Coordinates of C-alpha atoms in Angstrom, one line a residue:
M24 CA 1.5 4.6 -5.9
P25 CA 1.7 4.4 -2.1
I26 CA -1.5 3.9 -0.1
N27 CA -1.1 5.5 3.3
K28 CA -3.2 4.9 6.4
Y29 CA -4.3 7.8 8.6
K30 CA -6.0 8.2 11.9
C31 CA -8.0 11.2 13.1
K32 CA -6.8 12.7 16.4
D33 CA -10.3 13.9 17.3
C34 CA -12.8 11.1 16.4
G35 CA -10.3 8.2 16.0
K36 CA -11.5 7.2 12.5
E37 CA -8.9 5.3 10.5
F38 CA -8.9 5.7 6.7
S39 CA -6.6 5.0 3.7
K40 CA -5.7 7.3 0.9
I41 CA -3.5 7.1 -2.2
V42 CA -0.9 9.7 -1.8
I43 CA 1.1 10.7 -5.0
S44 CA 3.2 13.3 -3.1
P45 CA 3.4 14.7 0.4
E46 CA 1.5 17.8 -0.7
K47 CA -1.5 15.6 -1.6
A48 CA -1.7 14.1 1.9
P49 CA -5.2 14.6 3.5
S50 CA -5.5 17.9 5.4
Q51 CA -8.6 16.9 7.3
C52 CA -10.6 13.9 8.5
P53 CA -13.2 12.8 6.0
V54 CA -15.7 12.0 8.8
C55 CA -15.5 14.9 11.3
G56 CA -13.4 17.4 9.4
A57 CA -10.8 17.8 12.1
P58 CA -7.5 19.1 10.7
E59 CA -4.2 17.2 10.3
P60 CA -4.9 13.5 10.6
E61 CA -2.0 11.5 11.8
E62 CA -0.2 9.2 9.3
I63 CA 0.1 5.8 10.9
G64 CA 1.8 3.8 8.1
A65 CA 1.4 2.1 4.8
A66 CA -2.0 0.5 4.2
F67 CA -0.4 -1.6 1.4
N68 CA 3.2 -2.6 1.4
P69 CA 3.8 -5.2 -1.3
D70 CA 6.2 -8.1 -0.6
A71 CA 8.7 -8.2 -3.5
K72 CA 9.2 -12.0 -3.3
L73 CA 5.4 -12.5 -3.3
A74 CA 5.0 -10.2 -6.3
E75 CA 7.7 -12.1 -8.1
R76 CA 6.0 -15.5 -7.4
L77 CA 2.6 -14.1 -8.5
S78 CA 4.0 -13.1 -11.9
C79 CA 5.0 -16.7 -12.5
V80 CA 3.2 -18.7 -15.2
S81 CA 2.9 -21.5 -12.7
C82 CA 4.8 -24.1 -14.8
D83 CA 6.2 -25.8 -11.6
S84 CA 9.7 -25.6 -13.1
C85 CA 11.1 -23.1 -10.6
T86 CA 11.9 -23.0 -6.9
E87 CA 11.6 -20.1 -4.6
E88 CA 15.4 -19.9 -4.3
A89 CA 16.1 -20.1 -8.0
G90 CA 13.3 -17.8 -9.1
C91 CA 11.3 -18.2 -12.3
S92 CA 12.7 -17.6 -15.8
A93 CA 9.2 -17.8 -17.4
V94 CA 7.2 -14.7 -16.6
R95 CA 3.9 -13.7 -18.0
P96 CA 4.1 -11.2 -20.8
S97 CA 3.0 -7.7 -19.9

């Protein structure tokens, strides 16, 4: 689920919200209630390479280029 970052045009407050669909985007600032906060980008944008390395069982048998063939079970 994407976590988007928003900024209020009136009070300047920045806040983040999990947005499942565009219809679920915040319609007002949670601080001052001003309408239509501006979306300023992703608050969380995972790095695919980092995510792959974090799923490794840390057996030291792989390199960053080759990847890891031993991943933790889900």
